[in-house]
mmCIF file of C-alpha atoms and ligand atoms in Angstrom:
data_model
loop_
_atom_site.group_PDB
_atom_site.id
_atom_site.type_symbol
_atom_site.label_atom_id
_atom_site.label_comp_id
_atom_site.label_asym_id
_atom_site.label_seq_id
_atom_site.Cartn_x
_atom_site.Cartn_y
_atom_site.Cartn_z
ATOM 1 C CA UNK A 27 26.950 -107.541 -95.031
ATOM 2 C CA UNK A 28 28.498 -110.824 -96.801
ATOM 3 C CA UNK A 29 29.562 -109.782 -100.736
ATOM 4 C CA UNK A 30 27.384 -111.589 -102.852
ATOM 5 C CA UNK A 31 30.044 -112.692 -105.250
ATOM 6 C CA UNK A 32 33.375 -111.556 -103.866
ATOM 7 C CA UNK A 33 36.024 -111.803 -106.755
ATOM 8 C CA UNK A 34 38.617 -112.891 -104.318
ATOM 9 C CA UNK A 35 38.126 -116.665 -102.498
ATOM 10 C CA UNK A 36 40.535 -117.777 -99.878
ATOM 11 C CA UNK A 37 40.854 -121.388 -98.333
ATOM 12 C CA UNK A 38 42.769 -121.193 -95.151
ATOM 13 C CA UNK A 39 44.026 -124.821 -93.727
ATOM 14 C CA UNK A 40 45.975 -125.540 -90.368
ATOM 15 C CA UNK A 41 49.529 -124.479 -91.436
ATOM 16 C CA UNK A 42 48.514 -120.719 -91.810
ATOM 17 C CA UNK A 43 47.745 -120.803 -87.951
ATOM 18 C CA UNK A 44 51.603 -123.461 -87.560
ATOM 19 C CA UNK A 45 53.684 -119.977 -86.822
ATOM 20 C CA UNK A 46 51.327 -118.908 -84.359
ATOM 21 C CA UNK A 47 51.514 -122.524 -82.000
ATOM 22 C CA UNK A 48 48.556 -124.371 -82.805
ATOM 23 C CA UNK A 49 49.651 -128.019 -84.725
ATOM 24 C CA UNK A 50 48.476 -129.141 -87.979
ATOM 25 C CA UNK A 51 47.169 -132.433 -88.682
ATOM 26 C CA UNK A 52 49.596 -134.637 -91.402
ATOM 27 C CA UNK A 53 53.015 -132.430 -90.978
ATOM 28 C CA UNK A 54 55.450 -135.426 -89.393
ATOM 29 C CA UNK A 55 54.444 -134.180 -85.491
ATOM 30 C CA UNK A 56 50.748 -133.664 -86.554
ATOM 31 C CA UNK A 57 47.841 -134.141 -85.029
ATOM 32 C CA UNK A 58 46.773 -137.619 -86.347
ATOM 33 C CA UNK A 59 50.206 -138.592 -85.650
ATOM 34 C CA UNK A 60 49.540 -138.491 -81.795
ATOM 35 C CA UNK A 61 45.473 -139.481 -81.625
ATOM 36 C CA UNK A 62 43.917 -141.928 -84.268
ATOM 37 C CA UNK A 63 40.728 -139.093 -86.280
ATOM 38 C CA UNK A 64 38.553 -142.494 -86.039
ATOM 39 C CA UNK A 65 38.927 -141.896 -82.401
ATOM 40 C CA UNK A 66 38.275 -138.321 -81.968
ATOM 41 C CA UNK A 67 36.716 -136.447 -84.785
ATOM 42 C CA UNK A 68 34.128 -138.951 -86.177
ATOM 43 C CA UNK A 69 30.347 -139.106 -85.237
ATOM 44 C CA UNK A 70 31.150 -143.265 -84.064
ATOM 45 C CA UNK A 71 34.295 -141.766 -81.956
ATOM 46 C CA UNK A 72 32.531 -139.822 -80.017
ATOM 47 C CA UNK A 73 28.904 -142.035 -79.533
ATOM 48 C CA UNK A 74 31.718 -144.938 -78.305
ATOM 49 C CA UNK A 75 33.369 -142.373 -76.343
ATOM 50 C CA UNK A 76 32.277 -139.157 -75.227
ATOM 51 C CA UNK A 77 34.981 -138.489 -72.590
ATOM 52 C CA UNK A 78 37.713 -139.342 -74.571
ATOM 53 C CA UNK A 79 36.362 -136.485 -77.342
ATOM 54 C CA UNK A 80 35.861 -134.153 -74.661
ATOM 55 C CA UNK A 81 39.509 -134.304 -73.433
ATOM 56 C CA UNK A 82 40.771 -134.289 -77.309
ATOM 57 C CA UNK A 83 38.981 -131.099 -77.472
ATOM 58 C CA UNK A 84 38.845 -129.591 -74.625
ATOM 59 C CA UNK A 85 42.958 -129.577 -74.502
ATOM 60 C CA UNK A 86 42.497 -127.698 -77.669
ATOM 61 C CA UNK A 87 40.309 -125.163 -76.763
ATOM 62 C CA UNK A 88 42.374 -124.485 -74.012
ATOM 63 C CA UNK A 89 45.815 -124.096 -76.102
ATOM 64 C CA UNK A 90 43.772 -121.723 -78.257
ATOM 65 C CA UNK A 91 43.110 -119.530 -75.065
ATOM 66 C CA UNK A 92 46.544 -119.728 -74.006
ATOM 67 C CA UNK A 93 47.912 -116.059 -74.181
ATOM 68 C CA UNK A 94 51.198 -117.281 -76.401
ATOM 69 C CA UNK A 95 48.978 -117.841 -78.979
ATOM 70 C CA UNK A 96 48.454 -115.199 -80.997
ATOM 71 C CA UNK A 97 46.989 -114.166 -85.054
ATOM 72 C CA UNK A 98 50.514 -114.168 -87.177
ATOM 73 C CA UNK A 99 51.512 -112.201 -90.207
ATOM 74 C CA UNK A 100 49.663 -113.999 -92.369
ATOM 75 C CA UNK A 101 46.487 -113.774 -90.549
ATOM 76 C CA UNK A 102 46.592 -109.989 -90.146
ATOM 77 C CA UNK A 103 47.552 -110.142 -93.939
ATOM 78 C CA UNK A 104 44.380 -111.150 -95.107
ATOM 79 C CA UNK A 105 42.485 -109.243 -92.811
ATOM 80 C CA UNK A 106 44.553 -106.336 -94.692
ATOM 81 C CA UNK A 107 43.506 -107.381 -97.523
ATOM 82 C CA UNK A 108 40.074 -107.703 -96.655
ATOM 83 C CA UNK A 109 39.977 -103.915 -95.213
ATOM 84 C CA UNK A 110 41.313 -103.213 -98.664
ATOM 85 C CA UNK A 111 38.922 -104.557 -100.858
ATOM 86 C CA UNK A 112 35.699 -103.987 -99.203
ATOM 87 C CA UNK A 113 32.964 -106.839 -99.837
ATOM 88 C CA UNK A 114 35.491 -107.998 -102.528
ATOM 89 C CA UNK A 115 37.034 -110.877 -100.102
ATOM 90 C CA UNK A 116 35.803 -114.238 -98.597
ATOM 91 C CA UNK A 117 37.186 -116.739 -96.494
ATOM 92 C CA UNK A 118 36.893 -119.899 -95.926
ATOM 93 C CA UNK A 119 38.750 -121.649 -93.636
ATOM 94 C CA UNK A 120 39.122 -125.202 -92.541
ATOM 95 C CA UNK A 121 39.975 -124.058 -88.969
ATOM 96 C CA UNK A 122 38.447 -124.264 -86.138
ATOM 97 C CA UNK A 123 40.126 -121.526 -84.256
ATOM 98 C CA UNK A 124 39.634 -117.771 -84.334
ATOM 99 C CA UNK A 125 42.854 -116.652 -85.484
ATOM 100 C CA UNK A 126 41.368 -114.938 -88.728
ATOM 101 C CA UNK A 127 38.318 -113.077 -86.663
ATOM 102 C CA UNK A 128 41.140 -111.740 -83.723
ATOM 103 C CA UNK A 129 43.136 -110.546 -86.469
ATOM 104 C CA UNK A 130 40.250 -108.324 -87.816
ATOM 105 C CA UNK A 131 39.048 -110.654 -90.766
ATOM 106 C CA UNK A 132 35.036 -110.391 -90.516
ATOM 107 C CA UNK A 133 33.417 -112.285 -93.968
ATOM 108 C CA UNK A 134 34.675 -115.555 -92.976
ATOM 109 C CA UNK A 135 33.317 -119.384 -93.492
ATOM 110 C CA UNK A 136 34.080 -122.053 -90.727
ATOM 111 C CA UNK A 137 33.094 -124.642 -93.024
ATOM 112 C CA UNK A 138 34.293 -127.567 -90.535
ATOM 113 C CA UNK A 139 33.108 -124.961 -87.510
ATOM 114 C CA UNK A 140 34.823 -123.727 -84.515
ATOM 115 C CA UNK A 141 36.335 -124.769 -81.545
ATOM 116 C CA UNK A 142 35.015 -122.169 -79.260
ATOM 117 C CA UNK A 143 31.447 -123.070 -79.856
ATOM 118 C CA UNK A 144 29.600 -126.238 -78.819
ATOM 119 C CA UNK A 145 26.739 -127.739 -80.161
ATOM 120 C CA UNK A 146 23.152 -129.578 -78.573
ATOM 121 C CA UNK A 147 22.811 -132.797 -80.114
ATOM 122 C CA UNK A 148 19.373 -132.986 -78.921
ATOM 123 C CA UNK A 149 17.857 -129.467 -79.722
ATOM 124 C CA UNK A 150 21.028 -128.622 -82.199
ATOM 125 C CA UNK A 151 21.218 -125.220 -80.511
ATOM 126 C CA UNK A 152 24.472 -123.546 -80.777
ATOM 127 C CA UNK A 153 26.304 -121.099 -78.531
ATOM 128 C CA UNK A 154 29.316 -119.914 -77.474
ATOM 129 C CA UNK A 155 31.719 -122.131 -75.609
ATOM 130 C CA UNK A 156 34.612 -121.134 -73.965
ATOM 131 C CA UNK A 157 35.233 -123.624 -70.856
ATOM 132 C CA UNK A 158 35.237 -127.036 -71.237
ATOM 133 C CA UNK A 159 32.944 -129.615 -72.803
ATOM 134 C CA UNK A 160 31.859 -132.436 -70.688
ATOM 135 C CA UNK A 161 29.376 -135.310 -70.853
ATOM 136 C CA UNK A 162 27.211 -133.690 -67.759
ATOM 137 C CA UNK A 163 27.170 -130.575 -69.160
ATOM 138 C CA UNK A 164 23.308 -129.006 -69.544
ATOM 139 C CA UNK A 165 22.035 -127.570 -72.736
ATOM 140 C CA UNK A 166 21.246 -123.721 -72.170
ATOM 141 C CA UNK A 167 18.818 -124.105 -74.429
ATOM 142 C CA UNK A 168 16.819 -127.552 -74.003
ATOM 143 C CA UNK A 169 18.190 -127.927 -71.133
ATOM 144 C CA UNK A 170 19.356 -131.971 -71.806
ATOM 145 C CA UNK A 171 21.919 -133.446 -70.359
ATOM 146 C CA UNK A 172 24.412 -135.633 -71.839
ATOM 147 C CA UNK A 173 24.051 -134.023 -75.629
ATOM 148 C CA UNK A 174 26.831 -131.360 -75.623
ATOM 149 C CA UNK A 175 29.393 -131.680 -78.431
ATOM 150 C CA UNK A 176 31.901 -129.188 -79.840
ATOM 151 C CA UNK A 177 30.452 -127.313 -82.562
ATOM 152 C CA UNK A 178 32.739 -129.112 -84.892
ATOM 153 C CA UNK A 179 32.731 -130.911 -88.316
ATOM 154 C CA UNK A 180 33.505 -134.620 -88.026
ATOM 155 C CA UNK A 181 34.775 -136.911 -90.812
ATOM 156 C CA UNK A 182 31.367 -138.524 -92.497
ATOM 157 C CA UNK A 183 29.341 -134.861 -91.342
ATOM 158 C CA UNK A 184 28.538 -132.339 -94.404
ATOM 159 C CA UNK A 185 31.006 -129.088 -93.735
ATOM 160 C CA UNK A 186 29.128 -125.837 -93.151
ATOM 161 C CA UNK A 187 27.505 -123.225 -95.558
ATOM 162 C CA UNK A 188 28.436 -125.017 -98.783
ATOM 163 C CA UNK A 189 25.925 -123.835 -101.024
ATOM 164 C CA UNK A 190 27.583 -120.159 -100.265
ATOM 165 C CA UNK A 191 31.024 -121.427 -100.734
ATOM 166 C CA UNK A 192 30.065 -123.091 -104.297
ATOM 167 C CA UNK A 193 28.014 -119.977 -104.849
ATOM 168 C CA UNK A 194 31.487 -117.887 -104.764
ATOM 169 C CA UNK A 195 33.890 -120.270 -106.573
ATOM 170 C CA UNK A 196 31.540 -120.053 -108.748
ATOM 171 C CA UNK A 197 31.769 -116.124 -109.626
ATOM 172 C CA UNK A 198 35.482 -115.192 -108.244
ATOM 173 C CA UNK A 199 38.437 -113.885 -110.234
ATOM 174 C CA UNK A 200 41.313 -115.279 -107.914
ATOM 175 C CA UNK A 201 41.335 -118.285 -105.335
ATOM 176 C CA UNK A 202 43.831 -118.409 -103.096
ATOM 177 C CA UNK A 203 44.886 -121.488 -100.917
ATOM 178 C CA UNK A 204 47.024 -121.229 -97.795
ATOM 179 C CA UNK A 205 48.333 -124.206 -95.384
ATOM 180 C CA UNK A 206 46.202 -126.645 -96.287
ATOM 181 C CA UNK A 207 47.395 -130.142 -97.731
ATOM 182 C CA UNK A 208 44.728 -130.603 -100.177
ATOM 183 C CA UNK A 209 44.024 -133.736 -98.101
ATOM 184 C CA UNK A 210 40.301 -133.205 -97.342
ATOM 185 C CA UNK A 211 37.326 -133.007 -99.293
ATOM 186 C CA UNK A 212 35.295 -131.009 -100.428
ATOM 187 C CA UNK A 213 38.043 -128.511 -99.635
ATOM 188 C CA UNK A 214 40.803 -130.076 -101.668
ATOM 189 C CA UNK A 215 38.238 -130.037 -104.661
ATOM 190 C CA UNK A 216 37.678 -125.824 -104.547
ATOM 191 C CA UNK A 217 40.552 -125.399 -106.461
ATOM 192 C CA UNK A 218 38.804 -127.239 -109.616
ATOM 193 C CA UNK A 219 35.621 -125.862 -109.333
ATOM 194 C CA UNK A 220 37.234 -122.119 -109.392
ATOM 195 C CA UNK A 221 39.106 -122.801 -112.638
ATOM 196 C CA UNK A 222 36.002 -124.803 -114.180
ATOM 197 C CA UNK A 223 32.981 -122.757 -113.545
ATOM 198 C CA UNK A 224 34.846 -119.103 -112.563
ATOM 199 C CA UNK A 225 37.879 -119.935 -114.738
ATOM 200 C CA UNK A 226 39.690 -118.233 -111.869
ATOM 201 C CA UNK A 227 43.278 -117.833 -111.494
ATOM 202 C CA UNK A 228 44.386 -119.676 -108.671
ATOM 203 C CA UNK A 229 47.615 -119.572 -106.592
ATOM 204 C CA UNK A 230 48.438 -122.035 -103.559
ATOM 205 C CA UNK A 231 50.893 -120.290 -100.733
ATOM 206 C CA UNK A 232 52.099 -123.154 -99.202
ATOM 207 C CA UNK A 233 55.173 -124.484 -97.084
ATOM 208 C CA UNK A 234 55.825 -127.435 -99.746
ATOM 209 C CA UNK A 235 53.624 -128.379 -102.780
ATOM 210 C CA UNK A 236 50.001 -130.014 -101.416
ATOM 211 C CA UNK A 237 48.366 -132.973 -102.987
ATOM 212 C CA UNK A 238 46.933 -130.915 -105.602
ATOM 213 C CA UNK A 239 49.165 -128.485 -106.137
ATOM 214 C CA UNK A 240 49.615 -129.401 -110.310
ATOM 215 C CA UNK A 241 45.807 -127.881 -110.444
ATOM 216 C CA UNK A 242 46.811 -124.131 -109.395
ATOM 217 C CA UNK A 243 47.850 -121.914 -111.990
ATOM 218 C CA UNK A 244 51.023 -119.969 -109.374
ATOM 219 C CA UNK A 245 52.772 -121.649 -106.307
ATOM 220 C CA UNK A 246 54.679 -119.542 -103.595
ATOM 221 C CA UNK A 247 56.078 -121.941 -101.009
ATOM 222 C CA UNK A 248 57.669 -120.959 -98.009
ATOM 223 C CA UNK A 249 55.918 -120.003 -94.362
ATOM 224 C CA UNK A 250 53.058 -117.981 -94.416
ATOM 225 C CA UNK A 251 54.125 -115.572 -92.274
ATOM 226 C CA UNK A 252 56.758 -114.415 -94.799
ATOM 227 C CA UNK A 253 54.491 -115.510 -98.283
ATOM 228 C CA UNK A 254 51.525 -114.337 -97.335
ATOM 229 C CA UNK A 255 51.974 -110.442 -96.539
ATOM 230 C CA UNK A 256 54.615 -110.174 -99.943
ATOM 231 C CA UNK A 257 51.422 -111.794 -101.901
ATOM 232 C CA UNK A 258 48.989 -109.630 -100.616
ATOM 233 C CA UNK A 259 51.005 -106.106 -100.600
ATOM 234 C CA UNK A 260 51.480 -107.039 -104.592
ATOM 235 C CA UNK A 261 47.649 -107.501 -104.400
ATOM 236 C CA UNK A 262 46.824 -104.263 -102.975
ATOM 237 C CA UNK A 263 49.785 -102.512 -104.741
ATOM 238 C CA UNK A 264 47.822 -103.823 -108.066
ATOM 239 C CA UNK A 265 44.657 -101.604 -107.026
HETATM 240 N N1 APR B 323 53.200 -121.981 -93.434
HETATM 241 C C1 APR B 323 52.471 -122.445 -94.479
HETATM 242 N N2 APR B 323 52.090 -123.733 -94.618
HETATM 243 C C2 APR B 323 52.466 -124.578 -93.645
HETATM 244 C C3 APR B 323 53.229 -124.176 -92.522
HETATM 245 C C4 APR B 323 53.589 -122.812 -92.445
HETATM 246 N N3 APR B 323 54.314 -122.335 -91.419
HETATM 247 N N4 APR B 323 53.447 -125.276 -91.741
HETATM 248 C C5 APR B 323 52.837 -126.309 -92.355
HETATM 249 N N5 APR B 323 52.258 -125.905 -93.500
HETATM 250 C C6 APR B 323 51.484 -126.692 -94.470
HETATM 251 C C7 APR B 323 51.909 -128.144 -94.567
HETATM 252 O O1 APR B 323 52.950 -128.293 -95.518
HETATM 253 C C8 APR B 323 50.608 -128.815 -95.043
HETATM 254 O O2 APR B 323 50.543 -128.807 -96.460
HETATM 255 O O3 APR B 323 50.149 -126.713 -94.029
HETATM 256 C C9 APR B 323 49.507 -127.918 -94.478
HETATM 257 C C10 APR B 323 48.765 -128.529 -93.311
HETATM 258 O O4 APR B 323 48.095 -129.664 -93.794
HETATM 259 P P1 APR B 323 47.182 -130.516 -92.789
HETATM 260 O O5 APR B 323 47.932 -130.776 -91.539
HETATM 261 O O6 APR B 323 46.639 -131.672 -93.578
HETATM 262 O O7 APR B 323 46.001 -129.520 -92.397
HETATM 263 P P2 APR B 323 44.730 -129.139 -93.272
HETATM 264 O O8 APR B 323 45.047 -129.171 -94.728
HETATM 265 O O9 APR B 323 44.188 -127.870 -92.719
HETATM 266 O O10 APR B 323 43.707 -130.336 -92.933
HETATM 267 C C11 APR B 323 42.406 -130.232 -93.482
HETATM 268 O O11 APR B 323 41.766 -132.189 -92.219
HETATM 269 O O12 APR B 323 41.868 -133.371 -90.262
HETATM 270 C C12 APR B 323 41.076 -132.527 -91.015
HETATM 271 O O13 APR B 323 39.405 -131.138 -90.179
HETATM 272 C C13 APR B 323 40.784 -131.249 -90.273
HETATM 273 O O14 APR B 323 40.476 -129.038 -91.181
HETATM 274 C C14 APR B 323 41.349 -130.165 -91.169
HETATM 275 C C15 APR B 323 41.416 -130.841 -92.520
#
């Protein structure tokens, strides 16, 4: 069962998932330094081009399942931490892959959903999805043709479950954020509304300083595979 108010709230962003293969987005080889997001992760990208989404995520999905690419340190770090403060932990991640859940994590938020799920325009039925996307594809549910999409947030769409997020900023004691470049909102804005309405401390764990890393009260910079597990054995430690 979900805490109610968990006094710990974690953002997670692409570069905790870097170590274990899977590219960010704005790092200098990034995603959106290879494919344009107009083109590929906005509701007008894929209505002008269905296929061309398909193949941006399908080539994804199947890196994800490659066997190479595995939960890191970090990842089985906060799934520690997690085991160690029962009902006391939630995260929310900006990912889309399942790095967190394969490393044991279980109270997690996809607030900009997952890559291994797709989506029925038509019916808005969701289910798993681990093959490839395509424009012929049936829905399992409604059975329409032509409405599949990957059960992912695009630019201009409202992330997931963010009354619940908003509900927990609201009432933790410590917000973390790790890999993320404070790029995106609403994500970027968490760290504000933690230190407003929860008057939270909050610490960033980051390779280099993100856009809005003068808000956080503590910075530890370096990969998360070596920040993360020293942060949360001091964490634990403190219990
Ligand atoms: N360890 C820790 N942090 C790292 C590592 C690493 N090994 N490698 C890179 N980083 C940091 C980068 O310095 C950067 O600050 O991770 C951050 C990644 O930033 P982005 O590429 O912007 O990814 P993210 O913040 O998750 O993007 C947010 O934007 O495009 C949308 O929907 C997409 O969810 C994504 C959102």
């Amino acid at each position: 069962m979900a805490p109610e108010s968990p006094s710990i709230v974690i953002l997670t962003g692409a570069g905790i998932s870097k170590e274990s293969g899977l590219d960010t987005f704005r790092d200098k080889d990034g995603i959106w330094s290879r494919v344009r997001l107009e083109d590929v992760a906005t509701p007008a990208g894929f209505a002008a081009d269905p296929r061309r989404v398909h193949g941006f995520y399908n080539a994804r999905r199947r890196g994800l399942l490659d066997d190479a690419v595995r939960p890191n340190a970090a990842h089985r770090a906060l799934a520690e931490l997690e085991q160690g403060r029962p009902d006391d932990v939630l995260l929310v991640t900006q990912n889309i892959d399942n790095l967190h859940e394969r490393a044991g994590q279980r109270n997690i938020i996809h607030m900009h959903g997952e890559l291994l799920k797709a989506r029925c325009a038509a019916c808005g039925a969701v289910g798993e999805c681990p093959d490839d996307l395509s424009v012929e594809l049936a829905c399992a549910a409604c059975g329409g043709v032509g409405g599949m999409r990957p059960h992912v947030v695009w630019f201009g769409e409202m992330p997931l479950e963010m009354d619940r997020i908003y509900a927990a900023l609201a009432a933790c004691r410590l917000f973390l954020s790790i890999g993320t470049s404070g790029n995106v909102y609403p994500a970027a804005g968490f760290v504000a509304e933690a230190r407003k309405v929860a008057r939270a401390h909050t610490v960033e764990l980051n390779l280099e300083p993100s856009e809005g890393a003068s808000l956080f009260h503590e910075a530890i910079y370096g990969p998360a595979s070596s920040v993360v597990p020293g942060y949360v054995a001091k964490l634990l430690d403190r219990d």
